[in-house]
PDB file of C-alpha atoms in Angstrom:
ATOM      1  CA  MET A   1       6.908 -53.427 124.277  1.00 43.00           C
ATOM      2  CA  GLN A   2       5.597 -52.035 120.981  1.00 48.00           C
ATOM      3  CA  ASP A   3       7.276 -52.790 117.828  1.00 51.00           C
ATOM      4  CA  ARG A   4       8.534 -49.616 116.349  1.00 54.00           C
ATOM      5  CA  ARG A   5       9.770 -51.019 112.945  1.00 60.00           C
ATOM      6  CA  GLU A   6       8.523 -49.401 109.964  1.00 66.00           C
ATOM      7  CA  PRO A   7       5.886 -51.545 108.296  1.00 73.00           C
ATOM      8  CA  SER A   8       6.563 -53.036 104.873  1.00 79.00           C
ATOM      9  CA  GLY A   9       4.132 -52.616 101.994  1.00 87.00           C
ATOM     10  CA  ARG A  10       2.506 -49.797  99.997  1.00 91.00           C
ATOM     11  CA  SER A  11       0.650 -46.954 101.315  1.00 93.00           C
ATOM     12  CA  LEU A  12      -0.765 -43.509 100.313  1.00 95.00           C
ATOM     13  CA  PRO A  13       1.343 -40.490 100.552  1.00 95.00           C
ATOM     14  CA  GLY A  14       1.026 -38.605 103.806  1.00 95.00           C
ATOM     15  CA  GLY A  15       2.834 -36.583 106.411  1.00 94.00           C
ATOM     16  CA  PHE A  16       2.540 -35.181 109.981  1.00 94.00           C
ATOM     17  CA  ILE A  17       1.408 -31.586 110.521  1.00 95.00           C
ATOM     18  CA  ARG A  18       4.308 -29.486 111.647  1.00 97.00           C
ATOM     19  CA  GLU A  19       3.998 -27.091 114.517  1.00 97.00           C
ATOM     20  CA  ARG A  20       2.156 -24.066 113.438  1.00 98.00           C
ATOM     21  CA  TRP A  21       1.221 -25.357 110.098  1.00 97.00           C
ATOM     22  CA  THR A  22      -2.482 -25.651 108.847  1.00 97.00           C
ATOM     23  CA  VAL A  23      -3.892 -28.881 107.324  1.00 96.00           C
ATOM     24  CA  ASP A  24      -3.995 -27.060 103.899  1.00 95.00           C
ATOM     25  CA  ARG A  25      -0.342 -26.240 104.047  1.00 97.00           C
ATOM     26  CA  THR A  26       0.465 -29.727 105.021  1.00 97.00           C
ATOM     27  CA  VAL A  27      -1.602 -31.222 102.194  1.00 97.00           C
ATOM     28  CA  ASP A  28       0.243 -28.894  99.733  1.00 96.00           C
ATOM     29  CA  ASP A  29       3.548 -29.912 101.081  1.00 97.00           C
ATOM     30  CA  VAL A  30       2.712 -33.552 100.760  1.00 97.00           C
ATOM     31  CA  LEU A  31       1.557 -33.129  97.163  1.00 96.00           C
ATOM     32  CA  ARG A  32       4.862 -31.238  96.313  1.00 96.00           C
ATOM     33  CA  ARG A  33       7.269 -33.488  98.163  1.00 96.00           C
ATOM     34  CA  LYS A  34       5.843 -36.923  97.933  1.00 96.00           C
ATOM     35  CA  VAL A  35       3.788 -36.763  94.816  1.00 95.00           C
ATOM     36  CA  GLY A  36       5.518 -34.209  92.647  1.00 95.00           C
ATOM     37  CA  ILE A  37       2.534 -32.080  91.905  1.00 93.00           C
ATOM     38  CA  GLU A  38       2.258 -28.416  92.327  1.00 92.00           C
ATOM     39  CA  PRO A  39      -0.989 -27.463  94.033  1.00 88.00           C
ATOM     40  CA  SER A  40      -3.288 -24.917  92.214  1.00 87.00           C
ATOM     41  CA  ASP A  41      -6.296 -23.028  92.848  1.00 85.00           C
ATOM     42  CA  ARG A  42      -8.128 -24.573  89.917  1.00 81.00           C
ATOM     43  CA  ASN A  43      -8.407 -28.076  91.499  1.00 82.00           C
ATOM     44  CA  ARG A  44      -7.950 -28.206  95.338  1.00 91.00           C
ATOM     45  CA  PRO A  45      -7.746 -31.328  97.400  1.00 95.00           C
ATOM     46  CA  ARG A  46     -11.093 -32.299  98.937  1.00 95.00           C
ATOM     47  CA  LEU A  47     -11.258 -33.387 102.613  1.00 97.00           C
ATOM     48  CA  LEU A  48     -12.829 -36.769 102.702  1.00 97.00           C
ATOM     49  CA  ARG A  49     -13.069 -37.380 106.479  1.00 96.00           C
ATOM     50  CA  LEU A  50     -11.127 -38.093 109.561  1.00 97.00           C
ATOM     51  CA  PHE A  51      -9.835 -41.627 109.923  1.00 97.00           C
ATOM     52  CA  ASP A  52      -9.291 -42.118 113.713  1.00 95.00           C
ATOM     53  CA  ASP A  53      -9.501 -45.915 114.459  1.00 94.00           C
ATOM     54  CA  PRO A  54      -7.000 -46.230 117.419  1.00 92.00           C
ATOM     55  CA  ASP A  55      -5.900 -49.584 115.802  1.00 91.00           C
ATOM     56  CA  ARG A  56      -5.031 -48.119 112.454  1.00 92.00           C
ATOM     57  CA  ASP A  57      -1.404 -48.040 113.105  1.00 88.00           C
ATOM     58  CA  ASP A  58       0.244 -50.275 115.613  1.00 85.00           C
ATOM     59  CA  ARG A  59       3.212 -48.081 116.220  1.00 85.00           C
ATOM     60  CA  SER A  60       1.042 -45.113 117.496  1.00 88.00           C
ATOM     61  CA  TRP A  61      -2.301 -43.561 117.685  1.00 88.00           C
ATOM     62  CA  VAL A  62      -2.391 -41.595 114.406  1.00 92.00           C
ATOM     63  CA  ILE A  63      -5.364 -39.633 113.087  1.00 94.00           C
ATOM     64  CA  SER A  64      -5.575 -38.915 109.225  1.00 95.00           C
ATOM     65  CA  ALA A  65      -7.262 -36.047 107.773  1.00 97.00           C
ATOM     66  CA  ALA A  66      -7.755 -37.853 104.438  1.00 97.00           C
ATOM     67  CA  HIS A  67      -8.017 -35.746 101.232  1.00 97.00           C
ATOM     68  CA  SER A  68      -8.691 -36.744  97.583  1.00 96.00           C
ATOM     69  CA  LEU A  69      -7.563 -34.876  94.454  1.00 95.00           C
ATOM     70  CA  SER A  70      -9.044 -35.592  91.116  1.00 93.00           C
ATOM     71  CA  LEU A  71      -6.887 -34.926  88.054  1.00 92.00           C
ATOM     72  CA  PRO A  72      -6.831 -35.979  84.469  1.00 88.00           C
ATOM     73  CA  GLU A  73      -4.160 -38.603  83.788  1.00 86.00           C
ATOM     74  CA  THR A  74      -2.326 -36.157  81.480  1.00 87.00           C
ATOM     75  CA  GLU A  75      -1.732 -33.924  84.554  1.00 89.00           C
ATOM     76  CA  LEU A  76       0.005 -36.930  86.401  1.00 90.00           C
ATOM     77  CA  LEU A  77       2.621 -37.717  83.800  1.00 90.00           C
ATOM     78  CA  ASP A  78       5.484 -36.079  85.995  1.00 91.00           C
ATOM     79  CA  ALA A  79       4.055 -37.516  89.296  1.00 94.00           C
ATOM     80  CA  THR A  80       5.904 -39.599  91.679  1.00 94.00           C
ATOM     81  CA  GLY A  81       4.523 -43.046  92.383  1.00 89.00           C
ATOM     82  CA  ASP A  82       2.285 -45.385  90.287  1.00 88.00           C
ATOM     83  CA  LEU A  83      -1.046 -44.876  88.791  1.00 87.00           C
ATOM     84  CA  VAL A  84      -3.142 -47.951  89.688  1.00 90.00           C
ATOM     85  CA  PRO A  85      -6.693 -48.575  88.237  1.00 90.00           C
ATOM     86  CA  VAL A  86      -9.525 -48.815  90.660  1.00 90.00           C
ATOM     87  CA  GLY A  87     -12.102 -51.595  90.180  1.00 87.00           C
ATOM     88  CA  ALA A  88     -15.928 -51.292  90.205  1.00 83.00           C
ATOM     89  CA  ASP A  89     -15.809 -52.255  93.939  1.00 87.00           C
ATOM     90  CA  GLY A  90     -13.758 -49.154  94.763  1.00 88.00           C
ATOM     91  CA  ARG A  91     -10.586 -50.917  95.381  1.00 90.00           C
ATOM     92  CA  LEU A  92      -7.219 -50.862  93.706  1.00 93.00           C
ATOM     93  CA  ARG A  93      -7.063 -53.490  90.888  1.00 93.00           C
ATOM     94  CA  GLY A  94      -4.268 -56.097  90.894  1.00 91.00           C
ATOM     95  CA  GLU A  95      -2.645 -54.595  94.115  1.00 91.00           C
ATOM     96  CA  PRO A  96      -2.080 -56.235  97.539  1.00 93.00           C
ATOM     97  CA  ARG A  97      -3.690 -54.491 100.440  1.00 93.00           C
ATOM     98  CA  LEU A  98      -2.491 -51.145 101.392  1.00 94.00           C
ATOM     99  CA  LEU A  99      -0.894 -50.522 104.796  1.00 94.00           C
ATOM    100  CA  PHE A 100      -2.980 -49.351 107.682  1.00 95.00           C
ATOM    101  CA  ASP A 101      -6.570 -48.484 106.697  1.00 96.00           C
ATOM    102  CA  HIS A 102      -5.523 -46.955 103.259  1.00 96.00           C
ATOM    103  CA  ASP A 103      -7.696 -49.321 101.391  1.00 96.00           C
ATOM    104  CA  GLU A 104     -10.646 -47.836 103.219  1.00 96.00           C
ATOM    105  CA  ILE A 105      -9.493 -44.313 102.389  1.00 97.00           C
ATOM    106  CA  VAL A 106      -9.336 -45.210  98.593  1.00 96.00           C
ATOM    107  CA  SER A 107     -12.696 -46.635  98.708  1.00 96.00           C
ATOM    108  CA  SER A 108     -14.017 -43.514 100.542  1.00 96.00           C
ATOM    109  CA  ALA A 109     -12.487 -41.314  97.832  1.00 96.00           C
ATOM    110  CA  VAL A 110     -14.009 -43.523  94.967  1.00 95.00           C
ATOM    111  CA  GLU A 111     -17.341 -43.349  96.561  1.00 94.00           C
ATOM    112  CA  ALA A 112     -17.260 -39.498  97.077  1.00 94.00           C
ATOM    113  CA  LEU A 113     -16.159 -39.015  93.454  1.00 94.00           C
ATOM    114  CA  ARG A 114     -19.019 -41.467  92.118  1.00 93.00           C
ATOM    115  CA  GLU A 115     -21.616 -39.509  94.182  1.00 91.00           C
ATOM    116  CA  ARG A 116     -20.447 -36.131  92.496  1.00 90.00           C
ATOM    117  CA  TYR A 117     -21.054 -37.758  89.144  1.00 91.00           C
ATOM    118  CA  GLU A 118     -24.269 -39.580  89.929  1.00 83.00           C
ATOM    119  CA  ILE A 119     -27.002 -37.722  87.953  1.00 67.00           C
ATOM    120  CA  ARG A 120     -29.904 -39.164  89.871  1.00 59.00           C
ATOM    121  CA  TYR A 121     -29.227 -36.699  92.692  1.00 52.00           C
ATOM    122  CA  ARG A 122     -30.384 -33.230  92.313  1.00 52.00           C
ATOM    123  CA  TYR A 123     -27.923 -30.623  93.540  1.00 50.00           C
ATOM    124  CA  VAL A 124     -28.491 -26.921  93.793  1.00 45.00           C
ATOM    125  CA  ASP A 125     -25.567 -26.025  91.780  1.00 57.00           C
ATOM    126  CA  ILE A 126     -24.833 -29.215  89.593  1.00 74.00           C
ATOM    127  CA  HIS A 127     -21.873 -29.059  87.368  1.00 84.00           C
ATOM    128  CA  PRO A 128     -21.821 -31.387  84.376  1.00 92.00           C
ATOM    129  CA  ASP A 129     -18.201 -32.377  85.111  1.00 93.00           C
ATOM    130  CA  PRO A 130     -17.693 -31.704  88.858  1.00 91.00           C
ATOM    131  CA  ASP A 131     -13.997 -32.564  88.902  1.00 92.00           C
ATOM    132  CA  GLY A 132     -13.014 -31.017  85.585  1.00 91.00           C
ATOM    133  CA  PHE A 133     -11.810 -34.084  83.716  1.00 93.00           C
ATOM    134  CA  LEU A 134     -13.041 -32.872  80.318  1.00 93.00           C
ATOM    135  CA  PRO A 135     -11.872 -29.561  78.997  1.00 92.00           C
ATOM    136  CA  GLU A 136     -14.357 -27.160  77.286  1.00 93.00           C
ATOM    137  CA  PRO A 137     -15.900 -27.371  74.717  1.00 96.00           C
ATOM    138  CA  PHE A 138     -16.995 -30.919  74.735  1.00 96.00           C
ATOM    139  CA  THR A 139     -19.659 -33.044  73.048  1.00 96.00           C
ATOM    140  CA  LEU A 140     -22.413 -34.695  75.100  1.00 96.00           C
ATOM    141  CA  ARG A 141     -21.067 -38.050  74.110  1.00 96.00           C
ATOM    142  CA  GLN A 142     -17.674 -37.102  75.691  1.00 96.00           C
ATOM    143  CA  LEU A 143     -19.361 -35.879  78.740  1.00 96.00           C
ATOM    144  CA  ARG A 144     -21.393 -39.240  79.033  1.00 96.00           C
ATOM    145  CA  LYS A 145     -18.156 -41.199  78.667  1.00 96.00           C
ATOM    146  CA  VAL A 146     -16.624 -39.383  81.492  1.00 95.00           C
ATOM    147  CA  HIS A 147     -19.582 -40.119  83.790  1.00 94.00           C
ATOM    148  CA  GLU A 148     -19.594 -43.666  82.763  1.00 94.00           C
ATOM    149  CA  ALA A 149     -15.943 -43.997  83.506  1.00 92.00           C
ATOM    150  CA  VAL A 150     -16.510 -42.522  86.938  1.00 93.00           C
ATOM    151  CA  VAL A 151     -19.626 -44.342  88.030  1.00 90.00           C
ATOM    152  CA  GLY A 152     -18.405 -47.546  86.389  1.00 88.00           C
ATOM    153  CA  ALA A 153     -21.592 -48.277  84.494  1.00 90.00           C
ATOM    154  CA  GLU A 154     -23.122 -47.568  81.036  1.00 94.00           C
ATOM    155  CA  LEU A 155     -25.758 -44.736  81.015  1.00 93.00           C
ATOM    156  CA  HIS A 156     -28.553 -44.471  78.672  1.00 95.00           C
ATOM    157  CA  LYS A 157     -27.759 -41.913  75.939  1.00 96.00           C
ATOM    158  CA  ASP A 158     -31.072 -40.018  75.638  1.00 96.00           C
ATOM    159  CA  ASN A 159     -31.808 -39.907  79.349  1.00 93.00           C
ATOM    160  CA  PHE A 160     -28.253 -38.652  80.022  1.00 94.00           C
ATOM    161  CA  ASN A 161     -28.445 -35.997  77.281  1.00 94.00           C
ATOM    162  CA  ARG A 162     -31.888 -34.930  78.437  1.00 92.00           C
ATOM    163  CA  ARG A 163     -30.650 -34.436  81.963  1.00 90.00           C
ATOM    164  CA  MET A 164     -27.467 -32.780  81.019  1.00 93.00           C
ATOM    165  CA  ARG A 165     -28.934 -30.252  78.569  1.00 90.00           C
ATOM    166  CA  GLU A 166     -30.267 -28.215  81.585  1.00 89.00           C
ATOM    167  CA  TYR A 167     -26.638 -27.653  82.897  1.00 92.00           C
ATOM    168  CA  VAL A 168     -24.813 -27.116  79.470  1.00 96.00           C
ATOM    169  CA  GLU A 169     -25.182 -24.693  76.599  1.00 96.00           C
ATOM    170  CA  PRO A 170     -24.086 -25.010  72.957  1.00 97.00           C
ATOM    171  CA  LEU A 171     -20.941 -23.130  72.021  1.00 95.00           C
ATOM    172  CA  THR A 172     -21.632 -20.360  69.502  1.00 95.00           C
ATOM    173  CA  ARG A 173     -19.542 -18.139  67.398  1.00 95.00           C
ATOM    174  CA  ASN A 174     -21.156 -15.323  65.465  1.00 95.00           C
ATOM    175  CA  GLY A 175     -24.452 -16.469  66.477  1.00 93.00           C
ATOM    176  CA  LYS A 176     -24.055 -20.038  65.033  1.00 95.00           C
ATOM    177  CA  VAL A 177     -23.709 -23.249  66.923  1.00 94.00           C
ATOM    178  CA  VAL A 178     -20.281 -24.766  66.759  1.00 93.00           C
ATOM    179  CA  VAL A 179     -19.870 -28.365  65.937  1.00 94.00           C
ATOM    180  CA  SER A 180     -16.966 -30.886  66.240  1.00 90.00           C
ATOM    181  CA  ASP A 181     -14.789 -31.570  63.206  1.00 83.00           C
ATOM    182  CA  GLY A 182     -16.455 -34.855  62.474  1.00 68.00           C
ATOM    183  CA  LEU A 183     -13.137 -36.809  62.178  1.00 64.00           C
ATOM    184  CA  ARG A 184     -14.711 -39.641  64.085  1.00 69.00           C
ATOM    185  CA  GLY A 185     -18.243 -39.955  62.865  1.00 72.00           C
ATOM    186  CA  ARG A 186     -20.892 -37.157  62.318  1.00 84.00           C
ATOM    187  CA  PRO A 187     -20.173 -33.688  63.496  1.00 90.00           C
ATOM    188  CA  ALA A 188     -21.695 -33.038  66.912  1.00 94.00           C
ATOM    189  CA  THR A 189     -22.679 -29.892  68.808  1.00 95.00           C
ATOM    190  CA  LEU A 190     -19.966 -28.586  71.203  1.00 96.00           C
ATOM    191  CA  TYR A 191     -21.052 -27.523  74.677  1.00 97.00           C
ATOM    192  CA  ARG A 192     -19.724 -25.701  77.690  1.00 95.00           C
ATOM    193  CA  LYS A 193     -21.005 -25.462  81.208  1.00 93.00           C
ATOM    194  CA  SER A 194     -24.016 -23.069  81.373  1.00 91.00           C
ATOM    195  CA  ARG A 195     -23.001 -19.653  82.533  1.00 80.00           C
TER     196      ARG A 195
END
C-alpha cells in the first residue's frame, strides 16, 4: 500500500491544473495565491521544461511544467516565502535538499538564467539585460556588475564594454550625452538598450 502522507520539508510553490484551465492561468494563479506576486506583461514566467520522472513523487505520478521568473529583489519585498541565495553550483546555499526533484528545477532555472547572460554566445536579438534586473538608464559598470552577479564570475571590464557597446546607446538630452551624477567616483556615461 502506498504512503499518502504529506512529505515534510521545503519545496517550490506549485499547483495542479484545474479542469479547463491553461498552464499560463495556473502559473498566474500560483504566483498570486502562493507567492503573493501579481503577474504582469512586463516580466512573464518562462517555461523551463517538463519534469516527468515517474519516481519524483512517491505519492503519485506527477508531471511538473516548471517555470522560472526573474525579478529584482525590490519587487519581492511583499512576496510570501523566503529569499534564499544560490551558490556558484546552482544550488540553494545553506538549505537542506528540497523535496521531490525541486533542487534539479532550481539548478535548471539558474543554468537557463546564466545562459541568457553569457556574453560569449551570439544571439540574433541580444539584450544587454535579458531579464530586466537593471532599470534604464545605466552605466556600463552597473551592467557588468549585473552580468557578474548572474554568471557568478568576474568579467574583464574592457572586453565586456567593447562587447556591450553594440547593444546599448548613450542617453542624450538636447544632443548631449548624459552622464551619472558622479557621487561615487567619476561621472560615467549613461546608456539604454539600443532602439
